mmCIF file of C-alpha atoms (C1' of nucleotides) in Angstrom:
data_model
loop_
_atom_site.group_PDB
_atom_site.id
_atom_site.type_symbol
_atom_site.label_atom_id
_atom_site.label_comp_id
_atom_site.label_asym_id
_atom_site.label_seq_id
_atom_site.Cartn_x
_atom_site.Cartn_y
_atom_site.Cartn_z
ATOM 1 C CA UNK A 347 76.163 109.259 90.490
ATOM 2 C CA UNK A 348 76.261 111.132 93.824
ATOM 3 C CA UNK A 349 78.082 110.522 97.013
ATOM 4 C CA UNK A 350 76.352 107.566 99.155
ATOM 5 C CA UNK A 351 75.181 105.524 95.537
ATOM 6 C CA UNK A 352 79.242 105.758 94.692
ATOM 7 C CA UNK A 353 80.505 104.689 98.622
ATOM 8 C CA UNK A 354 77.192 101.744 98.799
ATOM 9 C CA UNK A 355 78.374 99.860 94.956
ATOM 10 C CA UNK A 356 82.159 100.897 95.297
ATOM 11 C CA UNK A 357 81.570 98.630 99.081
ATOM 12 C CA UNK A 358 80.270 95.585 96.759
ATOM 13 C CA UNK A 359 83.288 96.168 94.273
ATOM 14 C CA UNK A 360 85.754 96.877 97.135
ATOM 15 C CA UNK A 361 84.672 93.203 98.224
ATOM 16 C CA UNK A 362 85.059 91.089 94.588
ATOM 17 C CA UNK A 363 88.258 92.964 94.193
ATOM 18 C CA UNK A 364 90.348 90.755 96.284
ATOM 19 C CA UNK A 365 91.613 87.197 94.346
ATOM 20 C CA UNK A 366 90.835 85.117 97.195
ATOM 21 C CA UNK A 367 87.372 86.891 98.388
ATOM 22 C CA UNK A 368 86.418 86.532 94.625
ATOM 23 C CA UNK A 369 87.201 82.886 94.592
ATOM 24 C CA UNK A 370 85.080 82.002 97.520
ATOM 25 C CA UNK A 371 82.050 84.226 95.699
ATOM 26 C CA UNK A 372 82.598 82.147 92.600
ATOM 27 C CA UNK A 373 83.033 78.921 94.614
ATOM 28 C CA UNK A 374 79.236 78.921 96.299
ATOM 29 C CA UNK A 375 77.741 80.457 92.519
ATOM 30 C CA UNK A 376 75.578 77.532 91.609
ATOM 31 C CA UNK A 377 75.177 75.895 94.862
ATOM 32 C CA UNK A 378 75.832 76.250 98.573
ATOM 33 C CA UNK A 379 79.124 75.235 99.418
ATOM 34 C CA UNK A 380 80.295 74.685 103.312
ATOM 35 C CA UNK A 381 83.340 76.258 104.525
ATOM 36 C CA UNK A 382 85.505 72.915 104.402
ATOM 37 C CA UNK A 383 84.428 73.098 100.910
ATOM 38 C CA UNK A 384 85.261 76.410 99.723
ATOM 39 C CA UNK A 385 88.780 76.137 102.026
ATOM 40 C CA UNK A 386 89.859 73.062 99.882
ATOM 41 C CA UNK A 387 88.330 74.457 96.511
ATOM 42 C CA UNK A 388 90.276 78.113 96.599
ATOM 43 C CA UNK A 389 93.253 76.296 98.612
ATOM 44 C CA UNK A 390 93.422 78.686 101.870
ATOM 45 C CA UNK A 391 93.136 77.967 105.266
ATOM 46 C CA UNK A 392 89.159 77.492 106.946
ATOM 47 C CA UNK A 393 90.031 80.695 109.142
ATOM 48 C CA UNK A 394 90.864 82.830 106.013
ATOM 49 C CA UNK A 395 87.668 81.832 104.118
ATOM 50 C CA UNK A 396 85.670 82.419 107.722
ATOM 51 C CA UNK A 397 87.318 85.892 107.955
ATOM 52 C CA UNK A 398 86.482 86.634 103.874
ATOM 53 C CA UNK A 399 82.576 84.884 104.831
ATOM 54 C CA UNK A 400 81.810 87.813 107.714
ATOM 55 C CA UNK A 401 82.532 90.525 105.470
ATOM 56 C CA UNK A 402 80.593 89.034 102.194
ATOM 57 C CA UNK A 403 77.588 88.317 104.550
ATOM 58 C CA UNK A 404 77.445 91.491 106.065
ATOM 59 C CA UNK A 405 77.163 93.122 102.664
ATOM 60 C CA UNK A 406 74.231 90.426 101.826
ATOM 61 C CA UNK A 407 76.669 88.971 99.135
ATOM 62 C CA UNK A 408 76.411 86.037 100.153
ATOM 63 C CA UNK A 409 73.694 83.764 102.678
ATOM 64 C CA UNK A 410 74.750 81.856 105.628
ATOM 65 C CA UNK A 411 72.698 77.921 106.362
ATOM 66 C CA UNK A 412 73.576 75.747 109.066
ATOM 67 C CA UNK A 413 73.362 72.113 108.853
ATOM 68 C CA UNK A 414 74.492 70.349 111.717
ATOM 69 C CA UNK A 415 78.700 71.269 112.358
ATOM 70 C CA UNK A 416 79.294 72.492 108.944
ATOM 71 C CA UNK A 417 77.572 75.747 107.790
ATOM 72 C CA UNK A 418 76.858 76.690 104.086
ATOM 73 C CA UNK A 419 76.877 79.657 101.969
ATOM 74 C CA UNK A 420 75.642 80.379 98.967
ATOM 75 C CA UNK A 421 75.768 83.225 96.868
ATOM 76 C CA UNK A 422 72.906 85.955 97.695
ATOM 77 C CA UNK A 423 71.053 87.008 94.127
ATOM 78 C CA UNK A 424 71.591 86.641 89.837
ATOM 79 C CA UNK A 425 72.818 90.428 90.378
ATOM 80 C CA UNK A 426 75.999 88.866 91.097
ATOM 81 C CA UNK A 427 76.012 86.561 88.469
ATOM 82 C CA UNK A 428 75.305 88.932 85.763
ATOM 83 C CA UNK A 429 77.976 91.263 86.985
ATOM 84 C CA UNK A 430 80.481 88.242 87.103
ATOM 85 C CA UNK A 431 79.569 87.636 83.354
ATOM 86 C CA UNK A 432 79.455 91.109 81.839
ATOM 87 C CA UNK A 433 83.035 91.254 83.884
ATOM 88 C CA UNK A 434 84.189 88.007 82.411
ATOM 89 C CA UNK A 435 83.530 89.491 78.841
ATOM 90 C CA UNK A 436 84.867 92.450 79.730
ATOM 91 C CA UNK A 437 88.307 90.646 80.238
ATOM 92 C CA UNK A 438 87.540 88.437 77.342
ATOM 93 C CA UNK A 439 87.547 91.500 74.627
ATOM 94 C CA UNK A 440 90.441 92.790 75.687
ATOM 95 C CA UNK A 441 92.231 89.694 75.192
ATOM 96 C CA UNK A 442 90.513 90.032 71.879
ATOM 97 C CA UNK A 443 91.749 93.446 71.059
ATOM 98 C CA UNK A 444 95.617 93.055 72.884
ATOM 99 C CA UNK A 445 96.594 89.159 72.267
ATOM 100 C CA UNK B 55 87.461 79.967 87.993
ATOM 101 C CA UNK B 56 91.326 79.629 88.098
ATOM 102 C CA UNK B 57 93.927 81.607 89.984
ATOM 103 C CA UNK B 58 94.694 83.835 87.227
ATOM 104 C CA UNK B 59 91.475 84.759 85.460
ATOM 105 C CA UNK B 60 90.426 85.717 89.393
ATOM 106 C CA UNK B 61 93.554 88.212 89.550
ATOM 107 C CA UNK B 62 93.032 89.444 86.526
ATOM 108 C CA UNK B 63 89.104 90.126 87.362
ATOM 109 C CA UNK B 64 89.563 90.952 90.547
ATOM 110 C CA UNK B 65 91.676 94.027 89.477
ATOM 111 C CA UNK B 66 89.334 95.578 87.390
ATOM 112 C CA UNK B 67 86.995 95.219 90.577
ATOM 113 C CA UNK B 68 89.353 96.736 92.549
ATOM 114 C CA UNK B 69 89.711 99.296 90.818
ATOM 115 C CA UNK B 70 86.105 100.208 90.659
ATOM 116 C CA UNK B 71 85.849 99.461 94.407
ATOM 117 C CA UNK B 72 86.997 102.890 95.675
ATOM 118 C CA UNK B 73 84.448 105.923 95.824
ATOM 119 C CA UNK B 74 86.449 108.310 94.264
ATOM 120 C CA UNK B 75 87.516 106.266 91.613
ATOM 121 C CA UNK B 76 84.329 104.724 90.881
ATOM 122 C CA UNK B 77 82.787 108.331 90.685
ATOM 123 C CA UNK B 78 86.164 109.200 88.224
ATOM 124 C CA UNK B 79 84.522 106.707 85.826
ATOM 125 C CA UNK B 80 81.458 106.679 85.926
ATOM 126 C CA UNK B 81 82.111 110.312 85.786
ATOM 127 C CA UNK B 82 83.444 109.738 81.609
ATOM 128 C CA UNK B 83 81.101 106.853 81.138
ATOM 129 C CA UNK B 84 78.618 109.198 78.459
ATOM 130 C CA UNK B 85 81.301 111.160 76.797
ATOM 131 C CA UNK B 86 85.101 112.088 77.248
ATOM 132 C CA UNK B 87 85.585 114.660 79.875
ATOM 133 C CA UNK B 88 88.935 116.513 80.368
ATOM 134 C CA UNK B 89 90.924 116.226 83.942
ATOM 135 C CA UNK B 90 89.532 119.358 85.027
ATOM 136 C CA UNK B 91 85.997 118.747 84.783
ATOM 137 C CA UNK B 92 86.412 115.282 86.209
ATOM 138 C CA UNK B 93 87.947 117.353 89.268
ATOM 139 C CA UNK B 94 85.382 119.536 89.598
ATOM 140 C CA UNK B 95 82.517 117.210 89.261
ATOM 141 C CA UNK B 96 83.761 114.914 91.385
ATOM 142 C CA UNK B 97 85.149 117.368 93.790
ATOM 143 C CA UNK B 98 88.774 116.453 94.576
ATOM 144 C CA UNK B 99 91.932 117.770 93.289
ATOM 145 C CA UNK B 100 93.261 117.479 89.521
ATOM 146 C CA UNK B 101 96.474 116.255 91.070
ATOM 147 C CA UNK B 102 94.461 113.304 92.783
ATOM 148 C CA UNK B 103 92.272 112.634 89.555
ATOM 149 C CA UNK B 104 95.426 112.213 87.875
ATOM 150 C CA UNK B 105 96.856 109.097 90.201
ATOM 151 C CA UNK B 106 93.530 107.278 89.854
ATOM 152 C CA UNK B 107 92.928 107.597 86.286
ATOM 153 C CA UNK B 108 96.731 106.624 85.702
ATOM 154 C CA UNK B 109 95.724 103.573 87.090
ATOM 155 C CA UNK B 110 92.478 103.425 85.507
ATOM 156 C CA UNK B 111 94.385 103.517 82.482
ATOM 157 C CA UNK B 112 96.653 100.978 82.960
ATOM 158 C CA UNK B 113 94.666 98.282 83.345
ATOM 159 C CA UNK B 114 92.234 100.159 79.865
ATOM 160 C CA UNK B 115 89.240 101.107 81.729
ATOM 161 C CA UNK B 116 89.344 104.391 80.435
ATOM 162 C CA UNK B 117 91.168 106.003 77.328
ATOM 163 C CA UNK B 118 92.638 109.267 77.086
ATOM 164 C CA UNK B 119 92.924 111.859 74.286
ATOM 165 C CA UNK B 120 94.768 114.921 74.457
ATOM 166 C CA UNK B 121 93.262 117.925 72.565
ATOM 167 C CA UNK B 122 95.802 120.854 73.382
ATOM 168 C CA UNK B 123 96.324 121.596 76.703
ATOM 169 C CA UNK B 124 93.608 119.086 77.952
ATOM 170 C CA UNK B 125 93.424 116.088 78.213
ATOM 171 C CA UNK B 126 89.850 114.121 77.544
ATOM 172 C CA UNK B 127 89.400 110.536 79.161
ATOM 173 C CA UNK B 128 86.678 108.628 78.477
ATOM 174 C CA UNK B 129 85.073 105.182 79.981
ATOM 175 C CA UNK B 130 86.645 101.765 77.596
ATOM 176 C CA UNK B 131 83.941 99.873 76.558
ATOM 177 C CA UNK B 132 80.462 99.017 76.802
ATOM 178 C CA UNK B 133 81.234 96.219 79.516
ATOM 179 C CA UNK B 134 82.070 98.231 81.497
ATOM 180 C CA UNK B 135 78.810 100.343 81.546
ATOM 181 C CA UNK B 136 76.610 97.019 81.837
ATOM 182 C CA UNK B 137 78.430 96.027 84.820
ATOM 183 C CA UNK B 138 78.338 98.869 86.659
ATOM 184 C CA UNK B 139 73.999 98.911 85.433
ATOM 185 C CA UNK B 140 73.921 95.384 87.170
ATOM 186 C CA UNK B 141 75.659 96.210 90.268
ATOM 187 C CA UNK B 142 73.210 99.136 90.635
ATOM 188 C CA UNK B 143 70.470 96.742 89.987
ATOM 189 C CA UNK B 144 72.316 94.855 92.600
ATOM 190 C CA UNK B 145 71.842 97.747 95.000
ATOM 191 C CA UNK B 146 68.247 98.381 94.525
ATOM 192 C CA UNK B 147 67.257 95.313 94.681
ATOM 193 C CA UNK B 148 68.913 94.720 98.372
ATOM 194 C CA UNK B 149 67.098 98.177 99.051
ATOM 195 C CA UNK B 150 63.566 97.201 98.359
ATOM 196 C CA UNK B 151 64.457 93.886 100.587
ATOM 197 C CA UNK B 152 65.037 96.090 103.138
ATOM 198 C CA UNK B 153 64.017 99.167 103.146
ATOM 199 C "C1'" DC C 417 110.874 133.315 74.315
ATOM 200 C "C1'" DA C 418 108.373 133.857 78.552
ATOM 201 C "C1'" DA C 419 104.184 133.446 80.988
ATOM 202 C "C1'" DA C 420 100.099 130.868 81.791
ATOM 203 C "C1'" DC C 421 97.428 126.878 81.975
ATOM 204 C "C1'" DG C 422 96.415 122.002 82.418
ATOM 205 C "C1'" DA C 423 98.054 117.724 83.669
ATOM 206 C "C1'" DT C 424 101.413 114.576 85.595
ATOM 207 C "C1'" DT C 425 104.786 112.874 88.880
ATOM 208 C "C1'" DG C 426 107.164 111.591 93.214
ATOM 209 C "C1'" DA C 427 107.746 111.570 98.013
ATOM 210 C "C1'" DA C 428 105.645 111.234 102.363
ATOM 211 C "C1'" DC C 429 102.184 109.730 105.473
ATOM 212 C "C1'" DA C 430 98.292 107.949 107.743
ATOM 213 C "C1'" DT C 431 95.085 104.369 107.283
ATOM 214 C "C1'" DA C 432 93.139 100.146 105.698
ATOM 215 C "C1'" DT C 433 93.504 95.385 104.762
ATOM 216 C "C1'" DA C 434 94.813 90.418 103.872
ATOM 217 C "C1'" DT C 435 96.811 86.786 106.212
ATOM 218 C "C1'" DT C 436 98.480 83.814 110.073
ATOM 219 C "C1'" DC C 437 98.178 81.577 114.417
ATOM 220 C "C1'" DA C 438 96.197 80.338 118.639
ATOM 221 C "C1'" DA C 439 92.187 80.194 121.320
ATOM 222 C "C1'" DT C 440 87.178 79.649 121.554
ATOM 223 C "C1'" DT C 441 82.489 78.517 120.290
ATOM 224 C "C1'" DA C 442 78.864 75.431 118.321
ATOM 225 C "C1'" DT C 443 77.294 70.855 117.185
ATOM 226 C "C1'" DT C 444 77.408 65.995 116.884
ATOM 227 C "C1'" DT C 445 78.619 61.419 118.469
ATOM 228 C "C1'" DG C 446 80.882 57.711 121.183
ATOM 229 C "C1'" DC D 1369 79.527 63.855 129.670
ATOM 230 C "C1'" DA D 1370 83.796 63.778 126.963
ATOM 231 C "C1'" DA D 1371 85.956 63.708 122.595
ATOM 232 C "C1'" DA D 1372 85.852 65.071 117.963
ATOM 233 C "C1'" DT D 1373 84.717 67.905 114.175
ATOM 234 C "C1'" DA D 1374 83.572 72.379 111.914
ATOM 235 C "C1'" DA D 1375 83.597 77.081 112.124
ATOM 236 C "C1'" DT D 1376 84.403 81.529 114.246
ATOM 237 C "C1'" DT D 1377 87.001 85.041 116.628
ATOM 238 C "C1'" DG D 1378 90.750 88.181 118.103
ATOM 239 C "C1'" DA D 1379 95.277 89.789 118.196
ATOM 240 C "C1'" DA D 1380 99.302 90.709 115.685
ATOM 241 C "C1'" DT D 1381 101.744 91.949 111.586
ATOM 242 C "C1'" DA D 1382 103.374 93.018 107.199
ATOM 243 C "C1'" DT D 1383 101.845 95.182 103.191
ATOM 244 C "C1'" DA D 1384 98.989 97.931 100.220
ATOM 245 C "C1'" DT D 1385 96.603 102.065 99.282
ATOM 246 C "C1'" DG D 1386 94.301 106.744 99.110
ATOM 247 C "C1'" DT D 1387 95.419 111.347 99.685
ATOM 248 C "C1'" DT D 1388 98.196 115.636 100.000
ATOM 249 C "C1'" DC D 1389 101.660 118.841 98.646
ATOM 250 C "C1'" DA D 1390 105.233 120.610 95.963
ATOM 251 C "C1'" DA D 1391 107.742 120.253 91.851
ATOM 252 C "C1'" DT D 1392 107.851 119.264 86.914
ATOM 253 C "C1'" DC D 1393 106.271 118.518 82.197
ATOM 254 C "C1'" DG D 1394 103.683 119.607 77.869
ATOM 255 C "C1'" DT D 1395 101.071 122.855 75.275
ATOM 256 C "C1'" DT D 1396 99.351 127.195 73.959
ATOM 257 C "C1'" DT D 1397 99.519 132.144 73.600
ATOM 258 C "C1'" DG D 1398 100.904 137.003 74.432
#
DNA sequence: CAAACGATTGAACATATATTCAATTATTTG
DNA sequence: CAAATAATTGAATATATGTTCAATCGTTTG
C-alpha cells in the first residue's frame, strides 16, 4: 500500500475509531435518522453529534437531507456496512479464542 | 450497538486509523516480516515501529515471533484482511463517484 | 566474555482531538 | 412578524497521541 492509499482509508478509520462518532454511524445504518434522534439514541448532547456529523459528511460517510427544521443523515454506501460486519466478527472470534 | 461493543470496536479502528500504523499492518498482512523490514518498507524508524506494533499487539492485531535476534510480526486473522479489502472497496468506489 | 546487532522502552514534546457552553443560523408556526 | 424549534458554529480547554532521541534489553557470535 503506498503513501496517499494508507493517509485516504487510515482518514475513514481515523473517523469510526472514536466510541461516540461510531455510535452515530451505527445509529443512521438502516435508515436516516435526524439529529434529535441520533442525540437521544447515543445519549450526547445535539451540538456533539452536529460537531461528529461535519466531519463524517465531509468524508462522504455519511449523507445530509433536510426536511423542514430537523435534518437527516443516513449512512453513505454497504461499504460501510460490510466493514462494520467483518469488524464485528473480528471482535466476535477473539472472544471465541480468549473467553 | 451498545456502549461497550462500540469501545471495544472502535479501538481496533483506531488503531488502524493512523497512516503509519495502518501501513505497519498491512505491511505483515501476507507473511511475518521482522521489525527491520517493517522499518524499512515503511520508512520510519525501528524505534517508532516498535511503539505502534506494541500497541498493535495489545489489542491482537498482529502476532509476534521471535527467531534469534529478530523478531517476525505478522497480521492476526483473516478479519482483519477482509476489512481492510472493504474499506478499499470503500475508497474506490467514492473515487469513481467523483473522480 | 565482550562486541555487535536487533528490538524495546521511557521521557519529552509538539500537535491533534473530543467535549462543553454560549451564541447564531435556518425553518416553521402562532 | 415574533416566538419556538432544530441544528450549526466557534471559542476554549483538557486530554490523548504520534514522533524523536537516548538508553537498555535480549540474542548471537567472534
Amino acid at each position: 500500500m503506498v503513501e496517499d492509499q494508507a493517509i485516504e482509508i487510515a482518514e475513514i478509520f481515523h473517523l469510526l475509531g472514536d466510541p461516540t462518532r461510531l455510535r452515530i454511524v451505527t445509529c443512521c445504518l438502516e435508515e436516516p435518522r435526524n439529529v434529535g434522534e441520533i442525540a437521544e439514541t447515543v445519549g450526547v448532547s445535539a451540538s456533539l453529534v452536529s460537531h461528529h456529523l461535519r466531519l463524517l459528511k465531509a468524508t462522504r460517510l455519511v449523507r445530509a437531507d433536510r426536511r423542514g427544521k430537523q435534518v437527516f443523515y443516513v449512512a453513505a454506501d454497504e461499504h460501510v456496512q460490510k466493514v462494520l460486519k467483518d469488524m464485528m466478527d473480528h471482535v466476535a472470534e477473539q472472544h471465541r479464542e480468549a473467553p
